[in-house]
Each structure stands twice: as C-alpha cells, then as structure tokens.
Amino acid sequence: MMSRIGLLALGGCILARVTNPSMIFHLLRGQSTFKLYMIKAVNEIFDMIFKHYGQSILENWTRANLLFIKAWDENPTKSLPKFLDWLLASVGLLIYGIIHSIFLCLEQVTLHVVLTSSPESIYSFLFYNNFAEIKITVFKKTTMGVQYFYGCHDSVERVQILIYLVNILLTTSKKKRDIFRYCLWVGFVEILTDHVKHFFLSRLNKDITMTTFFKFKEDLHSLQKNYAKRDPPAIASSQ
C-alpha cells in the first residue's frame, strides 16, 4: 500500500515539475462558457475511462509486487524475471498516475476559471453541465447493477468536487466570500442533480425501489469488510 502511494506521489511530483497550472488557467480564462463546459465534459469522460483502466493497472502492480516478493524469499538468484515484471508494472503505474493527474488538474482549473468569472457564466455553466447529465441518464432503462454503478460514480464525483472546491478556496486570494458562495451553489446543484437523476431512474424502472438503495448501502458495507479478501458483493458483480 505504501509503495503504491509512493509511486503515485512521485508521479504527482513529476507532474508538478512538467506542467504550468498558471499557463493553463490563463489559456482557459479567455474561453467562452460553452467551451469550458465542453472541456469539462471531455475531462469527465477521460476521467471515467482512466478510473477503469487504473483499477486494472493497480491490481496488476499489486500482483507483480507480491510475486516478486515471493520469488525473492524462495530464491533471490532466480527472481530477476519477477523483478522485471514488477519494474514494468511500476512504470505503467507511474505513467498512468501522471496522465490521469493531468486530466484531473485540467478539470479543476476549468472549474476554477468558471468560479472566478461573472455570476452569469457560473449559472450558465451549472445549467449546461447538470442539465446534460440529467438528460443523458434519466430516460434510460437500467438494471440494479447499473444503478449501483451510478450511485458509486456519483459518490466519488462528489468527493472530487469537494476537493476541487477546497483547493480553489485555498488558492484564491481575492473575493473569497463570493467564491465561497459560488462553491456552495456548485455543491448544492450537484447534490440536487443527483437526487433528481436517481428519482427519475427509480420511477421509470419499476424493479428499482427505495429498498434497492438500502441494499446498496448494505452491499457497500459488505464490500468494505471483505476488501482484503477481494470478495465483492453480489450486486456489484451483476453489472
């Protein structure tokens, strides 16, 4: 676990050395609200893709690490192939961390540009972003597995947005009171959008009821308890 954190931290240090957030901020500053919405939408798509690939990369690195340790304990002189596998997996994890961090950084800078613009731009951006999310998802026929995925994705998205907003508040030197008010608007609209989305999904799909969400909660607790055993709950595997 500490090795993974160390590799990702190393990737963050490399990212900080090779990127210039100030330059990215000023490049996005002159874009229209609709272009900023499109940039954020594209970043969210790549973020979702990299999350799925990142999970496989992390699991592959963990497996290579355990195999290398086992081979070293059995016979250090014959552990070179396992070491090369571990080294290749470490490089892949490092590259993944850097690329994914770039998209996350770009998403935060985009939100920063929006929150430091005019109130009209902020409200327009919130309308574009959240209305499109509702429009894309609410009229789909879903299963319990897909609903479970939506719930987990929305929970992770809220945590990411919270981190973005805290960083924006800490790095903004002027008009902190106005920025704080806009951050509250962003959080409120995000929660409201998620509730509206799940309300329509449960209404339009008769097999999804309120008890389904309580089952999701129980399954998440079960997943947390069985994480070390890699024994996910049945609802998650039904996707």
CSV table of C-alpha atoms in Angstrom, one decimal:
chain,number,residue,atom,x,y,z
A,1,MET,CA,0.0,0.0,0.0
A,2,MET,CA,2.8,2.5,0.9
A,3,SER,CA,4.6,1.6,-2.3
A,4,ARG,CA,1.6,2.4,-4.4
A,5,ILE,CA,1.2,5.7,-2.6
A,6,GLY,CA,4.9,6.4,-3.1
A,7,LEU,CA,4.7,5.8,-6.8
A,8,LEU,CA,1.6,8.0,-7.2
A,9,ALA,CA,3.2,10.7,-5.1
A,10,LEU,CA,6.3,10.5,-7.3
A,11,GLY,CA,4.0,10.9,-10.3
A,12,GLY,CA,2.5,14.0,-8.8
A,13,CYS,CA,5.9,15.5,-8.2
A,14,ILE,CA,6.9,14.9,-11.8
A,15,LEU,CA,3.6,16.4,-12.9
A,16,ALA,CA,4.2,19.5,-10.8
A,17,ARG,CA,7.6,19.9,-12.5
A,18,VAL,CA,6.5,19.5,-16.1
A,19,THR,CA,3.2,21.4,-16.0
A,20,ASN,CA,2.3,25.1,-15.5
A,21,PRO,CA,-1.1,25.4,-13.9
A,22,SER,CA,-0.9,29.2,-14.2
A,23,MET,CA,-0.4,29.0,-18.0
A,24,ILE,CA,-3.4,26.5,-18.3
A,25,PHE,CA,-5.5,28.9,-16.2
A,26,HIS,CA,-4.8,31.9,-18.5
A,27,LEU,CA,-5.4,29.8,-21.6
A,28,LEU,CA,-8.8,28.7,-20.4
A,29,ARG,CA,-9.6,32.2,-19.0
A,30,GLY,CA,-10.4,33.6,-22.4
A,31,GLN,CA,-12.7,30.8,-23.5
A,32,SER,CA,-16.5,31.0,-23.6
A,33,THR,CA,-18.8,29.3,-21.1
A,34,PHE,CA,-19.9,26.7,-23.6
A,35,LYS,CA,-16.3,25.8,-24.5
A,36,LEU,CA,-15.5,25.5,-20.8
A,37,TYR,CA,-18.5,23.1,-20.4
A,38,MET,CA,-17.2,21.1,-23.3
A,39,ILE,CA,-13.7,20.9,-21.8
A,40,LYS,CA,-15.1,19.7,-18.5
A,41,ALA,CA,-17.4,17.2,-20.2
A,42,VAL,CA,-14.4,15.7,-22.2
A,43,ASN,CA,-12.3,15.6,-19.0
A,44,GLU,CA,-15.1,13.7,-17.2
A,45,ILE,CA,-15.2,11.1,-20.0
A,46,PHE,CA,-11.4,10.6,-19.8
A,47,ASP,CA,-11.6,10.5,-16.0
A,48,MET,CA,-14.1,7.7,-16.1
A,49,ILE,CA,-12.1,5.8,-18.7
A,50,PHE,CA,-8.9,6.1,-16.7
A,51,LYS,CA,-10.6,5.0,-13.5
A,52,HIS,CA,-11.5,1.7,-15.0
A,53,TYR,CA,-8.0,1.2,-16.6
A,54,GLY,CA,-6.4,2.5,-13.4
A,55,GLN,CA,-8.1,-0.2,-11.3
A,56,SER,CA,-6.6,-2.9,-13.5
A,57,ILE,CA,-3.2,-1.3,-13.5
A,58,LEU,CA,-3.2,-1.1,-9.7
A,59,GLU,CA,-4.3,-4.7,-9.4
A,60,ASN,CA,-1.6,-5.8,-11.9
A,61,TRP,CA,1.1,-3.9,-10.0
A,62,THR,CA,0.0,-5.4,-6.7
A,63,ARG,CA,0.1,-8.9,-8.2
A,64,ALA,CA,3.5,-8.3,-9.7
A,65,ASN,CA,4.8,-6.9,-6.4
A,66,LEU,CA,3.5,-10.0,-4.4
A,67,LEU,CA,5.0,-12.4,-7.0
A,68,PHE,CA,8.4,-10.6,-6.8
A,69,ILE,CA,8.5,-10.8,-3.0
A,70,LYS,CA,7.5,-14.4,-3.1
A,71,ALA,CA,10.2,-15.2,-5.7
A,72,TRP,CA,12.8,-13.3,-3.7
A,73,ASP,CA,12.0,-15.1,-0.5
A,74,GLU,CA,12.2,-18.5,-2.2
A,75,ASN,CA,15.4,-17.9,-4.3
A,76,PRO,CA,16.9,-14.4,-4.8
A,77,THR,CA,19.1,-15.5,-7.7
A,78,LYS,CA,16.1,-16.6,-9.8
A,79,SER,CA,13.9,-13.6,-9.0
A,80,LEU,CA,15.1,-11.4,-11.9
A,81,PRO,CA,12.1,-12.2,-14.3
A,82,LYS,CA,9.7,-11.3,-11.5
A,83,PHE,CA,11.6,-8.1,-10.8
A,84,LEU,CA,11.4,-7.1,-14.4
A,85,ASP,CA,7.6,-7.7,-14.3
A,86,TRP,CA,7.4,-5.6,-11.2
A,87,LEU,CA,9.5,-2.8,-12.8
A,88,LEU,CA,7.4,-2.8,-15.9
A,89,ALA,CA,4.2,-2.7,-13.8
A,90,SER,CA,5.7,0.2,-11.7
A,91,VAL,CA,6.5,2.2,-14.8
A,92,GLY,CA,3.0,1.6,-16.1
A,93,LEU,CA,1.5,2.7,-12.8
A,94,LEU,CA,3.7,5.8,-12.8
A,95,ILE,CA,2.7,6.8,-16.4
A,96,TYR,CA,-1.0,6.2,-15.5
A,97,GLY,CA,-0.7,8.4,-12.5
A,98,ILE,CA,0.8,11.2,-14.4
A,99,ILE,CA,-1.7,11.1,-17.3
A,100,HIS,CA,-4.7,10.8,-15.1
A,101,SER,CA,-3.5,13.6,-12.9
A,102,ILE,CA,-3.2,15.9,-15.9
A,103,PHE,CA,-6.9,15.4,-16.7
A,104,LEU,CA,-7.9,15.9,-13.1
A,105,CYS,CA,-5.7,19.1,-12.9
A,106,LEU,CA,-7.3,20.4,-16.1
A,107,GLU,CA,-10.8,19.7,-14.7
A,108,GLN,CA,-10.0,21.6,-11.5
A,109,VAL,CA,-8.5,24.5,-13.4
A,110,THR,CA,-11.6,24.7,-15.6
A,111,LEU,CA,-13.8,24.8,-12.6
A,112,HIS,CA,-11.5,27.5,-11.1
A,113,VAL,CA,-11.9,29.6,-14.2
A,114,VAL,CA,-15.7,29.3,-14.1
A,115,LEU,CA,-15.9,30.3,-10.4
A,116,THR,CA,-13.7,33.3,-10.9
A,117,SER,CA,-15.8,34.6,-13.8
A,118,SER,CA,-19.0,36.5,-13.8
A,119,PRO,CA,-22.1,35.2,-12.0
A,120,GLU,CA,-23.9,34.8,-15.3
A,121,SER,CA,-21.1,32.5,-16.6
A,122,ILE,CA,-21.3,30.4,-13.4
A,123,TYR,CA,-25.0,29.9,-13.6
A,124,SER,CA,-24.8,29.1,-17.4
A,125,PHE,CA,-22.1,26.6,-16.7
A,126,LEU,CA,-24.0,24.9,-14.0
A,127,PHE,CA,-27.1,24.7,-16.2
A,128,TYR,CA,-25.1,23.2,-19.2
A,129,ASN,CA,-23.3,20.7,-17.0
A,130,ASN,CA,-26.1,19.4,-14.8
A,131,PHE,CA,-28.9,19.6,-17.4
A,132,ALA,CA,-26.9,17.5,-19.8
A,133,GLU,CA,-26.2,14.9,-17.1
A,134,ILE,CA,-29.9,14.6,-16.3
A,135,LYS,CA,-30.9,14.4,-20.0
A,136,ILE,CA,-28.4,11.7,-20.7
A,137,THR,CA,-29.3,9.4,-17.9
A,138,VAL,CA,-32.9,9.8,-16.7
A,139,PHE,CA,-34.7,8.2,-19.7
A,140,LYS,CA,-32.5,5.1,-19.9
A,141,LYS,CA,-33.8,1.7,-18.8
A,142,THR,CA,-31.4,0.5,-16.2
A,143,THR,CA,-30.8,-2.6,-14.0
A,144,MET,CA,-29.8,-2.8,-10.4
A,145,GLY,CA,-26.2,-3.2,-11.4
A,146,VAL,CA,-26.2,-0.1,-13.5
A,147,GLN,CA,-28.0,1.8,-10.7
A,148,TYR,CA,-25.3,0.6,-8.3
A,149,PHE,CA,-22.6,1.9,-10.7
A,150,TYR,CA,-24.4,5.3,-10.9
A,151,GLY,CA,-24.6,5.6,-7.1
A,152,CYS,CA,-20.9,4.8,-6.7
A,153,HIS,CA,-19.8,7.1,-9.5
A,154,ASP,CA,-21.9,10.0,-8.1
A,155,SER,CA,-20.4,9.5,-4.6
A,156,VAL,CA,-16.8,9.6,-6.0
A,157,GLU,CA,-17.7,12.6,-8.1
A,158,ARG,CA,-19.0,14.5,-5.0
A,159,VAL,CA,-15.7,13.8,-3.2
A,160,GLN,CA,-13.7,15.0,-6.2
A,161,ILE,CA,-15.7,18.2,-6.5
A,162,LEU,CA,-15.3,18.8,-2.8
A,163,ILE,CA,-11.5,18.5,-3.2
A,164,TYR,CA,-11.6,20.9,-6.2
A,165,LEU,CA,-13.6,23.5,-4.3
A,166,VAL,CA,-11.4,23.4,-1.2
A,167,ASN,CA,-8.3,23.8,-3.4
A,168,ILE,CA,-9.9,26.7,-5.2
A,169,LEU,CA,-10.8,28.4,-2.0
A,170,LEU,CA,-7.3,27.9,-0.7
A,171,THR,CA,-5.6,29.3,-3.8
A,172,THR,CA,-7.9,32.3,-4.3
A,173,SER,CA,-6.7,35.5,-2.7
A,174,LYS,CA,-9.5,37.8,-3.7
A,175,LYS,CA,-13.2,37.8,-3.3
A,176,LYS,CA,-13.1,34.7,-1.0
A,177,ARG,CA,-16.7,35.4,0.2
A,178,ASP,CA,-18.1,35.4,-3.3
A,179,ILE,CA,-16.1,32.3,-4.3
A,180,PHE,CA,-17.3,30.6,-1.2
A,181,ARG,CA,-20.9,31.4,-2.1
A,182,TYR,CA,-20.4,30.1,-5.6
A,183,CYS,CA,-18.8,26.9,-4.2
A,184,LEU,CA,-21.9,26.3,-2.1
A,185,TRP,CA,-24.0,26.8,-5.2
A,186,VAL,CA,-21.9,24.2,-7.1
A,187,GLY,CA,-22.3,21.7,-4.2
A,188,PHE,CA,-26.0,22.3,-3.8
A,189,VAL,CA,-26.7,21.9,-7.6
A,190,GLU,CA,-24.6,18.8,-7.8
A,191,ILE,CA,-26.5,17.1,-4.9
A,192,LEU,CA,-29.8,18.3,-6.3
A,193,THR,CA,-28.9,16.9,-9.8
A,194,ASP,CA,-28.0,13.5,-8.3
A,195,HIS,CA,-31.3,13.3,-6.4
A,196,VAL,CA,-33.4,14.3,-9.4
A,197,LYS,CA,-31.5,11.8,-11.6
A,198,HIS,CA,-31.9,8.9,-9.2
A,199,PHE,CA,-35.6,9.8,-8.6
A,200,PHE,CA,-36.4,9.6,-12.3
A,201,LEU,CA,-34.4,6.4,-12.7
A,202,SER,CA,-36.3,4.7,-9.9
A,203,ARG,CA,-39.6,5.9,-11.2
A,204,LEU,CA,-39.0,4.9,-14.8
A,205,ASN,CA,-37.7,1.5,-13.8
A,206,LYS,CA,-40.3,-0.4,-11.7
A,207,ASP,CA,-37.8,-3.0,-10.4
A,208,ILE,CA,-35.8,-0.3,-8.6
A,209,THR,CA,-37.4,0.8,-5.4
A,210,MET,CA,-36.4,2.5,-2.2
A,211,THR,CA,-35.4,-0.8,-0.7
A,212,THR,CA,-32.8,-1.1,-3.5
A,213,PHE,CA,-30.9,1.8,-2.2
A,214,PHE,CA,-30.8,0.3,1.3
A,215,LYS,CA,-29.5,-2.9,-0.3
A,216,PHE,CA,-26.8,-0.9,-2.0
A,217,LYS,CA,-25.8,0.5,1.4
A,218,GLU,CA,-25.5,-3.0,2.9
A,219,ASP,CA,-23.5,-4.2,0.0
A,220,LEU,CA,-21.1,-1.3,0.3
A,221,HIS,CA,-20.6,-2.2,4.0
A,222,SER,CA,-20.0,-5.8,2.9
A,223,LEU,CA,-17.5,-4.7,0.2
A,224,GLN,CA,-15.6,-2.6,2.8
A,225,LYS,CA,-15.4,-5.6,5.2
A,226,ASN,CA,-14.4,-8.1,2.6
A,227,TYR,CA,-12.0,-5.8,0.7
A,228,ALA,CA,-8.9,-7.6,1.8
A,229,LYS,CA,-10.4,-10.9,0.7
A,230,ARG,CA,-11.4,-9.4,-2.7
A,231,ASP,CA,-14.9,-10.8,-2.2
A,232,PRO,CA,-17.2,-8.2,-3.7
A,233,PRO,CA,-21.0,-8.3,-3.0
A,234,ALA,CA,-23.3,-10.0,-5.5
A,235,ILE,CA,-25.0,-6.8,-6.6
A,236,ALA,CA,-21.7,-5.3,-7.8
A,237,SER,CA,-20.9,-8.4,-9.9
A,238,SER,CA,-24.3,-8.3,-11.6
A,239,GLN,CA,-23.1,-5.5,-13.8
